[in-house]
Short mmCIF file of C-alpha atoms in Angstrom, two decimals:
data_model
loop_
_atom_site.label_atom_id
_atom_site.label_comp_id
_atom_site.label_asym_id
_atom_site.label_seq_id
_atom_site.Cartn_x
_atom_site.Cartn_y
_atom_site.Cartn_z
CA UNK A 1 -0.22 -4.24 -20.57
CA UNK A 2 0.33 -8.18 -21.33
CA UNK A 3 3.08 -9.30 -23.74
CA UNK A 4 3.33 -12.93 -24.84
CA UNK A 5 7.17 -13.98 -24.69
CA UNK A 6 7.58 -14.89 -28.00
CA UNK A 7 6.45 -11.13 -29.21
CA UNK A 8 9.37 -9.39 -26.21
CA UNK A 9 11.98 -12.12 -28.08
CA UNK A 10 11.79 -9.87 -30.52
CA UNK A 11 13.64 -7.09 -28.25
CA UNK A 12 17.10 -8.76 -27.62
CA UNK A 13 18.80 -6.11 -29.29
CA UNK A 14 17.08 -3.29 -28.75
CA UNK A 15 14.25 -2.61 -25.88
CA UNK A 16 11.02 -2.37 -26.26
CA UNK A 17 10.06 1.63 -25.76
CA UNK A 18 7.05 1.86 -23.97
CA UNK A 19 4.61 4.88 -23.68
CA UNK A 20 1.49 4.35 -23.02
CA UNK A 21 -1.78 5.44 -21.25
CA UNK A 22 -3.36 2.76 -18.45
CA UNK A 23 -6.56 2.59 -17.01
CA UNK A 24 -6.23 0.45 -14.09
CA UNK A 25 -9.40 2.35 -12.29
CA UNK A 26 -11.28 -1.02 -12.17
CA UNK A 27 -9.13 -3.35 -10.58
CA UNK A 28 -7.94 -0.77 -8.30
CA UNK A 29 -11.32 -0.23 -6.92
CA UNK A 30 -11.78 -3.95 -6.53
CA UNK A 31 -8.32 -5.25 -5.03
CA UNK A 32 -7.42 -2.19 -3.02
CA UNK A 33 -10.96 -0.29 -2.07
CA UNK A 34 -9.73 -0.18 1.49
CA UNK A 35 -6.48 2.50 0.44
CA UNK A 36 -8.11 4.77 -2.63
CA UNK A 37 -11.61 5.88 -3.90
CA UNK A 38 -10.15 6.05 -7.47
CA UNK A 39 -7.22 5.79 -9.81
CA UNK A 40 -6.80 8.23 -12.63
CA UNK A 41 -5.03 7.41 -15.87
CA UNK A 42 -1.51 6.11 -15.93
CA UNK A 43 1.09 7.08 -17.80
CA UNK A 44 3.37 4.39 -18.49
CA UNK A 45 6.95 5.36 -20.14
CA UNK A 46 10.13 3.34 -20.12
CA UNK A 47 11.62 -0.01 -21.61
CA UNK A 48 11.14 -3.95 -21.41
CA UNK A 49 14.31 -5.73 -22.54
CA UNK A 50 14.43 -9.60 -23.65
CA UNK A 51 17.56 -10.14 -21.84
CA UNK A 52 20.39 -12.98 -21.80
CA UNK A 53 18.91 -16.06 -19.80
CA UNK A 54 15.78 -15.40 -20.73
CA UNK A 55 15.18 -12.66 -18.54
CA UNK A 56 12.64 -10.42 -19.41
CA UNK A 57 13.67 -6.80 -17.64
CA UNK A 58 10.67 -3.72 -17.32
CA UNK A 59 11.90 -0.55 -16.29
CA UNK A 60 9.08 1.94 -16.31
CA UNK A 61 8.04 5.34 -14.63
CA UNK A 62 4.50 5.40 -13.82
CA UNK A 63 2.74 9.03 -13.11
CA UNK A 64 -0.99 9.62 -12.23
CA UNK A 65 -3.04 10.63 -9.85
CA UNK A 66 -4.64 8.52 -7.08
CA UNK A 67 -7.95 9.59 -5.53
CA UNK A 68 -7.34 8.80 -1.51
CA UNK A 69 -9.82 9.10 1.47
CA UNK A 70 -8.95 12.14 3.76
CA UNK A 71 -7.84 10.51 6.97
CA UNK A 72 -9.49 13.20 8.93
CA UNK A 73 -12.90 13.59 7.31
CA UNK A 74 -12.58 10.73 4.53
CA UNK A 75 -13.43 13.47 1.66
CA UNK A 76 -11.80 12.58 -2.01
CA UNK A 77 -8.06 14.00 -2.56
CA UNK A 78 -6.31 13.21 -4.95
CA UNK A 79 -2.81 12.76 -4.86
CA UNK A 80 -0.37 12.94 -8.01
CA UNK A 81 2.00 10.40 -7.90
CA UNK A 82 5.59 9.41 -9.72
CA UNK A 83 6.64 5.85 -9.49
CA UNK A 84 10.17 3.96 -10.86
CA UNK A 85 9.24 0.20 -11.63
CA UNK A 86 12.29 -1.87 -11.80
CA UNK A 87 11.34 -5.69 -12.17
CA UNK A 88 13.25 -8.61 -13.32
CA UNK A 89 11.20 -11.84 -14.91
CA UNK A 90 12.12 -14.93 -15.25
CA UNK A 91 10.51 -18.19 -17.41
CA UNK A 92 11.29 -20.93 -15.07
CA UNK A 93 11.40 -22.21 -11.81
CA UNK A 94 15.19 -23.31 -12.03
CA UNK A 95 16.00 -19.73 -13.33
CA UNK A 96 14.09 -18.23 -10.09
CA UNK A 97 16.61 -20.29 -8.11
CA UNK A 98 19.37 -19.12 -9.01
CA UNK A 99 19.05 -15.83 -7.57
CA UNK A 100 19.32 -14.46 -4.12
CA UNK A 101 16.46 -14.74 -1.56
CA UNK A 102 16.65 -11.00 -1.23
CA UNK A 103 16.28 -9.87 -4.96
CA UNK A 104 13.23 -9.16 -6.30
CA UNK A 105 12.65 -11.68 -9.23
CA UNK A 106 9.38 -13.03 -10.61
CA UNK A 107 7.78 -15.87 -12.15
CA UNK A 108 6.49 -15.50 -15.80
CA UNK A 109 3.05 -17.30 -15.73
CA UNK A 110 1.39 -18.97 -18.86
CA UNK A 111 3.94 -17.96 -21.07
CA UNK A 112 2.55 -13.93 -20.71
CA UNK A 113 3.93 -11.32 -19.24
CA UNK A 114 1.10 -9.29 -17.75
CA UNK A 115 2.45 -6.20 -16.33
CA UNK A 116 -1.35 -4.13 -14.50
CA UNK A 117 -1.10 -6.15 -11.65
CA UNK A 118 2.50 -5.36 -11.10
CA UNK A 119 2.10 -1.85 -11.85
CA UNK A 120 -0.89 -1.62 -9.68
CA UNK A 121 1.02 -3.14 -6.75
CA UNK A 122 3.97 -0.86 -7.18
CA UNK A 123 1.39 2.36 -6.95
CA UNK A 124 -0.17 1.05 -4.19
CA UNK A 125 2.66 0.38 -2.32
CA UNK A 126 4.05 3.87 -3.12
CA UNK A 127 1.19 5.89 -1.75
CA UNK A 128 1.01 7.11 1.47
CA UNK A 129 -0.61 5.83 4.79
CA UNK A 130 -2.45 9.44 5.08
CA UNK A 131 -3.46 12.64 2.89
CA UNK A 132 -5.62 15.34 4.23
CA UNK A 133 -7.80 17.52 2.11
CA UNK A 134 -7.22 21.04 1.30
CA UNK A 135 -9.14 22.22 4.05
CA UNK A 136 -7.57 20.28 7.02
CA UNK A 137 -3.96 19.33 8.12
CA UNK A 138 -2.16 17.16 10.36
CA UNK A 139 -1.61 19.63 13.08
CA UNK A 140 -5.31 21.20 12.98
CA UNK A 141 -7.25 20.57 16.09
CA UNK A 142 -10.65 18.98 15.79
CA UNK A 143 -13.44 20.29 18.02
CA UNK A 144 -17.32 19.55 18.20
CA UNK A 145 -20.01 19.98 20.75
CA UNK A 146 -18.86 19.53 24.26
CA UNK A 147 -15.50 17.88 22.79
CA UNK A 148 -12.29 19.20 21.45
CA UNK A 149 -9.32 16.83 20.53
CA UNK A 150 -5.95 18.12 22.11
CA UNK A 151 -2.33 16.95 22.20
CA UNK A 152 -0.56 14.78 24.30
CA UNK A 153 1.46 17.60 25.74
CA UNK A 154 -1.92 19.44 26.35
CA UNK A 155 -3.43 16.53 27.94
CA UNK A 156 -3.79 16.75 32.07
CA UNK A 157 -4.24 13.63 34.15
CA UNK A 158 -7.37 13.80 36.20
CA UNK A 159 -6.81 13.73 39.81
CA UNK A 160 -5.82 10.68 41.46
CA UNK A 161 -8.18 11.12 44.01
CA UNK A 162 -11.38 11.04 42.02
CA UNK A 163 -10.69 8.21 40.11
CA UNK A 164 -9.99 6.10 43.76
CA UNK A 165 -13.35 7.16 44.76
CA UNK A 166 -15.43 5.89 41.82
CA UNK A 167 -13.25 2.87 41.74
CA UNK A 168 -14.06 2.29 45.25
CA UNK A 169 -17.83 2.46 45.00
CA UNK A 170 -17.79 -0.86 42.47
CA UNK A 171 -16.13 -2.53 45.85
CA UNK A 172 -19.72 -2.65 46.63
CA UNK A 173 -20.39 -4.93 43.91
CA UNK A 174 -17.42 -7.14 44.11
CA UNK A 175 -17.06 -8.12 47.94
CA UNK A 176 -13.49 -9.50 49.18
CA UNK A 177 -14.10 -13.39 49.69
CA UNK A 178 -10.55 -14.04 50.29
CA UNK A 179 -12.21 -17.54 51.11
CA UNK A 180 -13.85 -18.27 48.14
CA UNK A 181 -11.06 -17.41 46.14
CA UNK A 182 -8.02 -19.54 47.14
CA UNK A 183 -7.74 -22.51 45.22
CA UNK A 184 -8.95 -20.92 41.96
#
């Protein structure tokens, strides 16, 4: 979705209604391969206003479905999501200024107001750190041959005594020069 300024101008007095379907798959892939396998369709709805200042104002909700790696067994799931995208632009560095540190305000570039990468950044900060698949869940237990992952609580500390006696036996390899070892 890019908009030149001079076409949103045209929405001073009434916002421009957006509803539209997005296919960000390909820069998702490329800019965030690390956090998804895939991003389905978008489905952009909501308004950009021209407003006084020359602010530019997007208010959108974004719905799809991101395809995420399993964090268990890194199988495809894919996870619906529903995103609110409230972003104020600005034209010019002096207008930036004059806002607080801590709002969120952005810098129209080249006169264009290209909204994917912003509504790629909002999904991806949106989604979670882990999704399991179908099959699997946080709490489930992994086991293999010879191994079996258990919980903290489940966990027993080996006893004290065996680990002094193997950590003994490498005294034999390091011998106590208390000479040698002063003045370094």
């Amino acid at each position: 979705m890019k908009y030149l300024v001079q076409q949103l101008q045209k929405y001073q007095q009434q916002p421009l209604v957006v509803d539209e379907q997005l296919d960000l798959s390909a820069a998702a892939k490329e800019n965030f391969s690390d956090r998804l396998l895939d991003l389905k369709a978008i489905h952009a709805t909501g308004e950009i206003s021209y407003e006084k200042g020359d602010q530019i104002k997007v208010d959108l909700l974004l719905v799809g479905t991101a395809v995420l790696p399993s964090a268990r067994s890194a199988k495809a799931v894919d996870y619906p999501f529903k995103v609110q995208m409230n972003e104020l632009y600005v034209q010019d560095e002096a207008s930036l200024k004059a806002f607080d540190q801590t709002e969120q305000v952005f810098l129209i570039e080249k006169n264009q107001l290209d909204l994917d990468a912003a509504i790629l950044e909002n999904i991806i900060t949106n989604l979670p750190m882990t999704v399991y698949a179908a099959d699997e869940s946080a709490e489930q237990p992994l086991s293999g041959g010879g191994w079996q992952l258990i919980s903290e609580e489940d966990y027993v500390e080996p006893e004290s005594h065996t680990a002094q006696q193997e950590n003994q036996s490498l005294g034999d390899f390091f011998p106590d020069n208390s000479d040698n070892n002063k003045d370094r």
